[in-house]
PDB file of C-alpha atoms and ligand atoms in Angstrom:
ATOM      1  CA  UNK A 409     -40.610 -27.371 -13.398  1.00 75.00           C
ATOM      2  CA  UNK A 410     -43.971 -25.775 -12.943  1.00 93.00           C
ATOM      3  CA  UNK A 411     -43.271 -24.195  -9.603  1.00 96.00           C
ATOM      4  CA  UNK A 412     -40.472 -22.076 -11.215  1.00 97.00           C
ATOM      5  CA  UNK A 413     -42.577 -21.145 -14.196  1.00 98.00           C
ATOM      6  CA  UNK A 414     -45.434 -20.007 -11.910  1.00 98.00           C
ATOM      7  CA  UNK A 415     -42.959 -18.093  -9.745  1.00 98.00           C
ATOM      8  CA  UNK A 416     -41.673 -16.405 -12.936  1.00 97.00           C
ATOM      9  CA  UNK A 417     -45.140 -15.404 -14.023  1.00 98.00           C
ATOM     10  CA  UNK A 418     -45.922 -13.947 -10.618  1.00 98.00           C
ATOM     11  CA  UNK A 419     -42.742 -11.973 -10.506  1.00 97.00           C
ATOM     12  CA  UNK A 420     -43.570 -10.483 -13.895  1.00 97.00           C
ATOM     13  CA  UNK A 421     -47.273  -9.853 -13.064  1.00 97.00           C
ATOM     14  CA  UNK A 422     -49.002  -6.476 -12.453  1.00 97.00           C
ATOM     15  CA  UNK A 423     -52.173  -7.770 -10.901  1.00 97.00           C
ATOM     16  CA  UNK A 424     -51.863 -11.262  -9.354  1.00 98.00           C
ATOM     17  CA  UNK A 425     -54.871 -12.601  -7.362  1.00 98.00           C
ATOM     18  CA  UNK A 426     -55.220 -15.735  -5.342  1.00 98.00           C
ATOM     19  CA  UNK A 427     -58.486 -17.632  -4.968  1.00 97.00           C
ATOM     20  CA  UNK A 428     -58.500 -20.157  -2.036  1.00 96.00           C
ATOM     21  CA  UNK A 429     -60.661 -22.924  -0.881  1.00 94.00           C
ATOM     22  CA  UNK A 430     -60.921 -25.441   2.006  1.00 91.00           C
ATOM     23  CA  UNK A 431     -57.725 -27.316   0.816  1.00 93.00           C
ATOM     24  CA  UNK A 432     -55.745 -24.305   1.815  1.00 95.00           C
ATOM     25  CA  UNK A 433     -56.690 -24.678   5.415  1.00 92.00           C
ATOM     26  CA  UNK A 434     -56.555 -28.473   5.769  1.00 88.00           C
ATOM     27  CA  UNK A 435     -52.952 -28.447   6.729  1.00 87.00           C
ATOM     28  CA  UNK A 436     -54.048 -26.102   9.540  1.00 89.00           C
ATOM     29  CA  UNK A 437     -56.557 -28.910  10.872  1.00 83.00           C
ATOM     30  CA  UNK A 438     -59.717 -27.211   9.500  1.00 82.00           C
ATOM     31  CA  UNK A 439     -61.681 -30.047   8.041  1.00 70.00           C
ATOM     32  CA  UNK A 440     -62.676 -29.878   4.429  1.00 68.00           C
ATOM     33  CA  UNK A 441     -66.481 -29.771   4.390  1.00 60.00           C
ATOM     34  CA  UNK A 442     -66.852 -31.452   1.038  1.00 55.00           C
ATOM     35  CA  UNK A 443     -64.189 -34.203   1.271  1.00 52.00           C
ATOM     36  CA  UNK A 444     -65.226 -37.729   2.002  1.00 49.00           C
ATOM     37  CA  UNK A 445     -64.365 -37.543   5.698  1.00 47.00           C
ATOM     38  CA  UNK A 446     -65.763 -34.007   5.663  1.00 49.00           C
ATOM     39  CA  UNK A 447     -67.895 -32.623   8.405  1.00 51.00           C
ATOM     40  CA  UNK A 448     -71.069 -32.662   6.304  1.00 53.00           C
ATOM     41  CA  UNK A 449     -71.136 -36.409   6.735  1.00 54.00           C
ATOM     42  CA  UNK A 450     -71.210 -35.901  10.464  1.00 59.00           C
ATOM     43  CA  UNK A 451     -73.471 -33.053  10.709  1.00 66.00           C
ATOM     44  CA  UNK A 452     -76.807 -32.373   8.921  1.00 72.00           C
ATOM     45  CA  UNK A 453     -76.708 -29.363   6.592  1.00 75.00           C
ATOM     46  CA  UNK A 454     -80.358 -28.687   7.514  1.00 79.00           C
ATOM     47  CA  UNK A 455     -79.073 -27.741  11.052  1.00 83.00           C
ATOM     48  CA  UNK A 456     -77.124 -24.722   9.938  1.00 84.00           C
ATOM     49  CA  UNK A 457     -79.531 -23.089   7.465  1.00 90.00           C
ATOM     50  CA  UNK A 458     -80.832 -19.457   7.831  1.00 94.00           C
ATOM     51  CA  UNK A 459     -84.242 -20.887   8.497  1.00 95.00           C
ATOM     52  CA  UNK A 460     -83.015 -23.025  11.365  1.00 95.00           C
ATOM     53  CA  UNK A 461     -81.198 -19.924  12.749  1.00 96.00           C
ATOM     54  CA  UNK A 462     -84.470 -17.849  12.563  1.00 96.00           C
ATOM     55  CA  UNK A 463     -86.583 -20.636  14.085  1.00 96.00           C
ATOM     56  CA  UNK A 464     -84.221 -21.787  16.688  1.00 96.00           C
ATOM     57  CA  UNK A 465     -81.191 -19.513  17.264  1.00 97.00           C
ATOM     58  CA  UNK A 466     -80.131 -21.268  20.476  1.00 96.00           C
ATOM     59  CA  UNK A 467     -80.075 -24.733  18.813  1.00 95.00           C
ATOM     60  CA  UNK A 468     -78.439 -23.322  15.806  1.00 95.00           C
ATOM     61  CA  UNK A 469     -75.568 -21.743  17.771  1.00 95.00           C
ATOM     62  CA  UNK A 470     -74.976 -25.100  19.633  1.00 93.00           C
ATOM     63  CA  UNK A 471     -74.714 -26.983  16.258  1.00 90.00           C
ATOM     64  CA  UNK A 472     -72.784 -24.212  14.586  1.00 90.00           C
ATOM     65  CA  UNK A 473     -70.152 -23.953  17.333  1.00 89.00           C
ATOM     66  CA  UNK A 474     -69.776 -27.705  17.444  1.00 85.00           C
ATOM     67  CA  UNK A 475     -69.020 -27.672  13.771  1.00 83.00           C
ATOM     68  CA  UNK A 476     -66.496 -24.799  14.072  1.00 81.00           C
ATOM     69  CA  UNK A 477     -65.218 -25.971  17.371  1.00 81.00           C
ATOM     70  CA  UNK A 478     -61.536 -25.957  16.203  1.00 78.00           C
ATOM     71  CA  UNK A 479     -61.878 -22.157  15.640  1.00 78.00           C
ATOM     72  CA  UNK A 480     -63.085 -21.377  19.162  1.00 76.00           C
ATOM     73  CA  UNK A 481     -60.914 -23.645  21.246  1.00 74.00           C
ATOM     74  CA  UNK A 482     -58.367 -22.340  23.762  1.00 70.00           C
ATOM     75  CA  UNK A 483     -55.662 -23.203  21.371  1.00 76.00           C
ATOM     76  CA  UNK A 484     -57.270 -22.387  18.008  1.00 80.00           C
ATOM     77  CA  UNK A 485     -55.925 -23.419  14.646  1.00 87.00           C
ATOM     78  CA  UNK A 486     -53.078 -21.459  13.151  1.00 92.00           C
ATOM     79  CA  UNK A 487     -52.263 -20.358   9.589  1.00 95.00           C
ATOM     80  CA  UNK A 488     -49.993 -22.848   7.739  1.00 97.00           C
ATOM     81  CA  UNK A 489     -47.145 -22.141   5.308  1.00 98.00           C
ATOM     82  CA  UNK A 490     -49.643 -21.637   2.423  1.00 98.00           C
ATOM     83  CA  UNK A 491     -51.380 -18.846   4.263  1.00 98.00           C
ATOM     84  CA  UNK A 492     -48.055 -17.384   5.183  1.00 98.00           C
ATOM     85  CA  UNK A 493     -46.842 -17.556   1.543  1.00 98.00           C
ATOM     86  CA  UNK A 494     -49.884 -15.665   0.258  1.00 98.00           C
ATOM     87  CA  UNK A 495     -49.414 -12.916   2.920  1.00 98.00           C
ATOM     88  CA  UNK A 496     -45.686 -12.654   1.968  1.00 98.00           C
ATOM     89  CA  UNK A 497     -46.635 -12.287  -1.643  1.00 98.00           C
ATOM     90  CA  UNK A 498     -49.124  -9.451  -0.766  1.00 98.00           C
ATOM     91  CA  UNK A 499     -46.401  -7.711   1.426  1.00 98.00           C
ATOM     92  CA  UNK A 500     -43.947  -7.908  -1.556  1.00 98.00           C
ATOM     93  CA  UNK A 501     -46.475  -6.150  -3.669  1.00 97.00           C
ATOM     94  CA  UNK A 502     -47.009  -9.079  -5.959  1.00 98.00           C
ATOM     95  CA  UNK A 503     -50.474 -10.222  -4.915  1.00 98.00           C
ATOM     96  CA  UNK A 504     -53.357  -7.678  -5.115  1.00 98.00           C
ATOM     97  CA  UNK A 505     -55.825  -9.792  -3.020  1.00 98.00           C
ATOM     98  CA  UNK A 506     -56.989 -13.062  -1.739  1.00 98.00           C
ATOM     99  CA  UNK A 507     -60.533 -14.081  -2.614  1.00 97.00           C
ATOM    100  CA  UNK A 508     -61.538 -16.947  -0.389  1.00 95.00           C
ATOM    101  CA  UNK A 509     -64.264 -19.474   0.132  1.00 92.00           C
ATOM    102  CA  UNK A 510     -63.027 -20.093   3.656  1.00 92.00           C
ATOM    103  CA  UNK A 511     -64.666 -18.669   6.675  1.00 91.00           C
ATOM    104  CA  UNK A 512     -61.884 -19.526   9.242  1.00 91.00           C
ATOM    105  CA  UNK A 513     -60.174 -16.143   9.247  1.00 91.00           C
ATOM    106  CA  UNK A 514     -56.690 -17.700   8.786  1.00 94.00           C
ATOM    107  CA  UNK A 515     -55.552 -15.396   5.887  1.00 97.00           C
ATOM    108  CA  UNK A 516     -55.933 -12.396   8.176  1.00 95.00           C
ATOM    109  CA  UNK A 517     -54.264 -14.355  10.979  1.00 94.00           C
ATOM    110  CA  UNK A 518     -51.342 -14.896   8.598  1.00 97.00           C
ATOM    111  CA  UNK A 519     -51.065 -11.116   7.782  1.00 98.00           C
ATOM    112  CA  UNK A 520     -53.024 -10.930   4.540  1.00 98.00           C
ATOM    113  CA  UNK A 521     -54.834  -7.477   4.521  1.00 98.00           C
ATOM    114  CA  UNK A 522     -56.821  -7.519   1.186  1.00 98.00           C
ATOM    115  CA  UNK A 523     -59.145 -10.543   1.722  1.00 98.00           C
ATOM    116  CA  UNK A 524     -62.522 -10.929  -0.081  1.00 97.00           C
ATOM    117  CA  UNK A 525     -64.763 -13.320   1.651  1.00 96.00           C
ATOM    118  CA  UNK A 526     -67.148 -14.975  -0.829  1.00 94.00           C
ATOM    119  CA  UNK A 527     -68.793 -17.033   2.042  1.00 91.00           C
ATOM    120  CA  UNK A 528     -68.511 -14.468   4.866  1.00 93.00           C
ATOM    121  CA  UNK A 529     -66.418 -15.224   7.950  1.00 92.00           C
ATOM    122  CA  UNK A 530     -66.867 -16.977  11.209  1.00 92.00           C
ATOM    123  CA  UNK A 531     -64.360 -14.657  13.004  1.00 90.00           C
ATOM    124  CA  UNK A 532     -67.212 -11.988  13.523  1.00 93.00           C
ATOM    125  CA  UNK A 533     -70.849 -11.999  14.369  1.00 96.00           C
ATOM    126  CA  UNK A 534     -73.405  -9.247  13.758  1.00 97.00           C
ATOM    127  CA  UNK A 535     -76.375  -8.155  15.864  1.00 98.00           C
ATOM    128  CA  UNK A 536     -79.638  -8.732  14.043  1.00 96.00           C
ATOM    129  CA  UNK A 537     -81.117  -5.689  15.733  1.00 97.00           C
ATOM    130  CA  UNK A 538     -78.614  -2.898  15.655  1.00 98.00           C
ATOM    131  CA  UNK A 539     -75.950  -4.271  13.122  1.00 97.00           C
ATOM    132  CA  UNK A 540     -73.099  -3.980  15.686  1.00 97.00           C
ATOM    133  CA  UNK A 541     -70.272  -6.353  14.730  1.00 96.00           C
ATOM    134  CA  UNK A 542     -68.395  -8.127  17.432  1.00 96.00           C
ATOM    135  CA  UNK A 543     -65.689 -10.885  17.614  1.00 92.00           C
ATOM    136  CA  UNK A 544     -67.280 -14.267  17.677  1.00 93.00           C
ATOM    137  CA  UNK A 545     -64.831 -15.781  20.074  1.00 89.00           C
ATOM    138  CA  UNK A 546     -65.543 -13.032  22.496  1.00 91.00           C
ATOM    139  CA  UNK A 547     -69.317 -13.264  22.059  1.00 93.00           C
ATOM    140  CA  UNK A 548     -69.353 -17.136  22.985  1.00 91.00           C
ATOM    141  CA  UNK A 549     -66.487 -16.976  25.366  1.00 87.00           C
ATOM    142  CA  UNK A 550     -67.675 -18.011  28.892  1.00 84.00           C
ATOM    143  CA  UNK A 551     -71.225 -18.774  27.626  1.00 89.00           C
ATOM    144  CA  UNK A 552     -72.644 -22.139  28.548  1.00 88.00           C
ATOM    145  CA  UNK A 553     -74.494 -23.890  25.686  1.00 85.00           C
ATOM    146  CA  UNK A 554     -77.654 -23.486  27.682  1.00 90.00           C
ATOM    147  CA  UNK A 555     -77.090 -19.635  27.450  1.00 92.00           C
ATOM    148  CA  UNK A 556     -77.108 -19.761  23.556  1.00 95.00           C
ATOM    149  CA  UNK A 557     -77.730 -17.716  21.427  1.00 97.00           C
ATOM    150  CA  UNK A 558     -75.252 -15.162  22.316  1.00 96.00           C
ATOM    151  CA  UNK A 559     -76.721 -11.624  22.511  1.00 96.00           C
ATOM    152  CA  UNK A 560     -75.587  -8.074  21.722  1.00 96.00           C
ATOM    153  CA  UNK A 561     -73.956  -6.173  24.625  1.00 94.00           C
ATOM    154  CA  UNK A 562     -75.490  -2.922  23.401  1.00 96.00           C
ATOM    155  CA  UNK A 563     -79.105  -3.770  22.622  1.00 97.00           C
ATOM    156  CA  UNK A 564     -79.617  -7.441  23.612  1.00 96.00           C
ATOM    157  CA  UNK A 565     -80.425  -8.383  20.046  1.00 97.00           C
ATOM    158  CA  UNK A 566     -79.516 -11.930  18.829  1.00 97.00           C
ATOM    159  CA  UNK A 567     -76.127 -12.338  17.152  1.00 97.00           C
ATOM    160  CA  UNK A 568     -75.660 -14.221  13.819  1.00 97.00           C
ATOM    161  CA  UNK A 569     -72.293 -15.459  12.668  1.00 95.00           C
ATOM    162  CA  UNK A 570     -71.139 -13.515   9.574  1.00 95.00           C
ATOM    163  CA  UNK A 571     -70.676 -16.775   7.714  1.00 92.00           C
ATOM    164  CA  UNK A 572     -73.094 -17.179   4.745  1.00 91.00           C
ATOM    165  CA  UNK A 573     -75.462 -19.875   5.825  1.00 91.00           C
ATOM    166  CA  UNK A 574     -77.211 -22.404   3.588  1.00 86.00           C
ATOM    167  CA  UNK A 575     -80.266 -20.665   2.170  1.00 88.00           C
ATOM    168  CA  UNK A 576     -78.843 -17.256   2.649  1.00 90.00           C
ATOM    169  CA  UNK A 577     -77.890 -14.920  -0.143  1.00 89.00           C
ATOM    170  CA  UNK A 578     -74.244 -14.523  -1.033  1.00 87.00           C
ATOM    171  CA  UNK A 579     -72.745 -11.147  -0.161  1.00 90.00           C
ATOM    172  CA  UNK A 580     -73.130  -9.093  -3.321  1.00 94.00           C
ATOM    173  CA  UNK A 581     -70.174  -6.758  -2.470  1.00 95.00           C
ATOM    174  CA  UNK A 582     -67.807  -9.654  -2.213  1.00 95.00           C
ATOM    175  CA  UNK A 583     -69.022 -11.288  -5.334  1.00 95.00           C
ATOM    176  CA  UNK A 584     -68.647  -8.020  -7.323  1.00 96.00           C
ATOM    177  CA  UNK A 585     -65.252  -7.485  -5.920  1.00 97.00           C
ATOM    178  CA  UNK A 586     -64.107 -11.085  -6.781  1.00 97.00           C
ATOM    179  CA  UNK A 587     -65.484 -10.698 -10.357  1.00 96.00           C
ATOM    180  CA  UNK A 588     -63.597  -7.323 -10.738  1.00 97.00           C
ATOM    181  CA  UNK A 589     -60.293  -8.819  -9.602  1.00 97.00           C
ATOM    182  CA  UNK A 590     -60.814 -11.904 -11.911  1.00 97.00           C
ATOM    183  CA  UNK A 591     -61.338  -9.585 -14.833  1.00 96.00           C
ATOM    184  CA  UNK A 592     -58.408  -7.457 -13.983  1.00 96.00           C
ATOM    185  CA  UNK A 593     -55.817 -10.065 -12.983  1.00 97.00           C
ATOM    186  CA  UNK A 594     -52.933 -11.181 -15.145  1.00 96.00           C
ATOM    187  CA  UNK A 595     -52.024 -14.255 -12.908  1.00 98.00           C
ATOM    188  CA  UNK A 596     -54.640 -16.077 -10.954  1.00 98.00           C
ATOM    189  CA  UNK A 597     -53.637 -18.790  -8.380  1.00 98.00           C
ATOM    190  CA  UNK A 598     -56.573 -21.032  -7.618  1.00 97.00           C
ATOM    191  CA  UNK A 599     -55.379 -22.738  -4.424  1.00 97.00           C
ATOM    192  CA  UNK A 600     -56.989 -25.719  -2.624  1.00 95.00           C
ATOM    193  CA  UNK A 601     -60.311 -25.376  -4.114  1.00 93.00           C
ATOM    194  CA  UNK A 602     -62.357 -28.022  -5.835  1.00 91.00           C
ATOM    195  CA  UNK A 603     -63.723 -25.206  -8.029  1.00 92.00           C
ATOM    196  CA  UNK A 604     -67.202 -26.801  -7.969  1.00 88.00           C
ATOM    197  CA  UNK A 605     -69.105 -24.244  -6.017  1.00 82.00           C
ATOM    198  CA  UNK A 606     -70.289 -20.896  -7.357  1.00 82.00           C
ATOM    199  CA  UNK A 607     -69.476 -18.076  -7.228  1.00 84.00           C
ATOM    200  CA  UNK A 608     -65.859 -19.144  -6.676  1.00 87.00           C
ATOM    201  CA  UNK A 609     -65.916 -21.692  -9.500  1.00 90.00           C
ATOM    202  CA  UNK A 610     -66.803 -18.823 -11.870  1.00 94.00           C
ATOM    203  CA  UNK A 611     -63.753 -16.667 -11.178  1.00 96.00           C
ATOM    204  CA  UNK A 612     -60.991 -18.849 -12.797  1.00 96.00           C
ATOM    205  CA  UNK A 613     -63.260 -19.123 -15.879  1.00 94.00           C
ATOM    206  CA  UNK A 614     -63.402 -15.367 -16.021  1.00 94.00           C
ATOM    207  CA  UNK A 615     -59.584 -15.088 -15.705  1.00 93.00           C
ATOM    208  CA  UNK A 616     -58.945 -17.948 -18.046  1.00 85.00           C
ATOM    209  CA  UNK A 617     -61.107 -16.376 -20.769  1.00 84.00           C
ATOM    210  CA  UNK A 618     -58.883 -13.418 -20.860  1.00 82.00           C
ATOM    211  CA  UNK A 619     -55.073 -13.408 -21.231  1.00 87.00           C
ATOM    212  CA  UNK A 620     -54.462 -14.225 -17.581  1.00 96.00           C
ATOM    213  CA  UNK A 621     -52.164 -17.076 -16.600  1.00 97.00           C
ATOM    214  CA  UNK A 622     -54.260 -19.592 -14.665  1.00 97.00           C
ATOM    215  CA  UNK A 623     -52.634 -21.684 -12.084  1.00 98.00           C
ATOM    216  CA  UNK A 624     -54.395 -24.346 -10.138  1.00 97.00           C
ATOM    217  CA  UNK A 625     -52.838 -25.845  -7.143  1.00 97.00           C
ATOM    218  CA  UNK A 626     -54.979 -28.708  -5.820  1.00 96.00           C
ATOM    219  CA  UNK A 627     -54.523 -32.324  -4.910  1.00 94.00           C
ATOM    220  CA  UNK A 628     -57.611 -33.461  -6.814  1.00 93.00           C
ATOM    221  CA  UNK A 629     -58.767 -32.742 -10.376  1.00 95.00           C
ATOM    222  CA  UNK A 630     -60.960 -29.775 -10.836  1.00 95.00           C
ATOM    223  CA  UNK A 631     -63.516 -28.971 -13.664  1.00 94.00           C
ATOM    224  CA  UNK A 632     -61.371 -25.964 -14.615  1.00 94.00           C
ATOM    225  CA  UNK A 633     -58.060 -27.879 -15.068  1.00 95.00           C
ATOM    226  CA  UNK A 634     -58.411 -27.907 -18.854  1.00 93.00           C
ATOM    227  CA  UNK A 635     -58.458 -24.080 -18.908  1.00 94.00           C
ATOM    228  CA  UNK A 636     -55.382 -23.707 -16.790  1.00 95.00           C
ATOM    229  CA  UNK A 637     -51.803 -22.923 -17.932  1.00 96.00           C
ATOM    230  CA  UNK A 638     -50.282 -24.823 -14.975  1.00 97.00           C
ATOM    231  CA  UNK A 639     -51.832 -27.584 -12.789  1.00 97.00           C
ATOM    232  CA  UNK A 640     -49.877 -28.457  -9.698  1.00 98.00           C
ATOM    233  CA  UNK A 641     -51.078 -31.534  -7.959  1.00 96.00           C
ATOM    234  CA  UNK A 642     -49.143 -30.782  -4.781  1.00 95.00           C
ATOM    235  CA  UNK A 643     -49.835 -30.055  -1.135  1.00 96.00           C
ATOM    236  CA  UNK A 644     -50.455 -26.288  -1.083  1.00 97.00           C
ATOM    237  CA  UNK A 645     -48.351 -25.811   2.053  1.00 97.00           C
ATOM    238  CA  UNK A 646     -45.444 -27.219   0.095  1.00 97.00           C
ATOM    239  CA  UNK A 647     -45.892 -25.648  -3.305  1.00 98.00           C
ATOM    240  CA  UNK A 648     -46.770 -22.059  -2.327  1.00 98.00           C
ATOM    241  CA  UNK A 649     -43.842 -21.300  -0.008  1.00 98.00           C
ATOM    242  CA  UNK A 650     -41.405 -22.482  -2.731  1.00 98.00           C
ATOM    243  CA  UNK A 651     -43.220 -20.484  -5.350  1.00 98.00           C
ATOM    244  CA  UNK A 652     -43.454 -17.309  -3.212  1.00 98.00           C
ATOM    245  CA  UNK A 653     -39.773 -17.541  -2.225  1.00 98.00           C
ATOM    246  CA  UNK A 654     -38.594 -17.569  -5.809  1.00 98.00           C
ATOM    247  CA  UNK A 655     -41.156 -14.967  -7.051  1.00 98.00           C
ATOM    248  CA  UNK A 656     -40.194 -12.570  -4.179  1.00 98.00           C
ATOM    249  CA  UNK A 657     -36.428 -13.068  -4.917  1.00 98.00           C
ATOM    250  CA  UNK A 658     -36.952 -12.311  -8.514  1.00 95.00           C
ATOM    251  CA  UNK A 659     -39.099  -9.270  -8.052  1.00 88.00           C
TER     252      UNK A 659
HETATM  253 ZN1   ZN B 314     -77.337  -4.889  19.007  1.00 82.46          ZN
END
């Protein structure tokens, strides 16, 4: 069974790393932007570009909070067993880090501490004027849409979500750290990612070129499957807890 073999490889690893994409959060109710019923069919990408933010920050924030509504509701989305399993693996000293394409903050909510955000995070926003970073939920809480955009309490500057917007440069530090982890890892778990968007798509290729054991857990085929040692076409929220439990017991 692949699950057992993957767990054995993790238990024996020195530097395991997970790379996660939207499929890791779908069981939490966060829509997959790229899937067929994904949000990008409902919303126009041009509404949430950096150019739109600069031209029309109020309109941008109205559309952006509508897209991410599930993160800012009174009863926001919660981590699922896949997030929990990755946090457990880090606590057991098996996983060095999670590199994620997701902006939903659910890895941190599950207890993961070493998280590299390739596409930024929606959980915080930063003042364009003084660079102060605040909790996004707190910034929009109690604001009527007509009051958008939210402003900095300190200086009154406009806040921008720390998510990487379309047209905006990827965070160099995160890309560098992701690459370093991919070069150093001996077991990479690529979880719930279509592996079609750079820079995330590059990381399993880097790991796969070396001696690392490359594991892909994803319901759909990915362009990197042929490089993988194990491909598990299973729901991530079922496969990861089983793998983590066995790996931690063996450690
Ligand atoms: Zn400010």
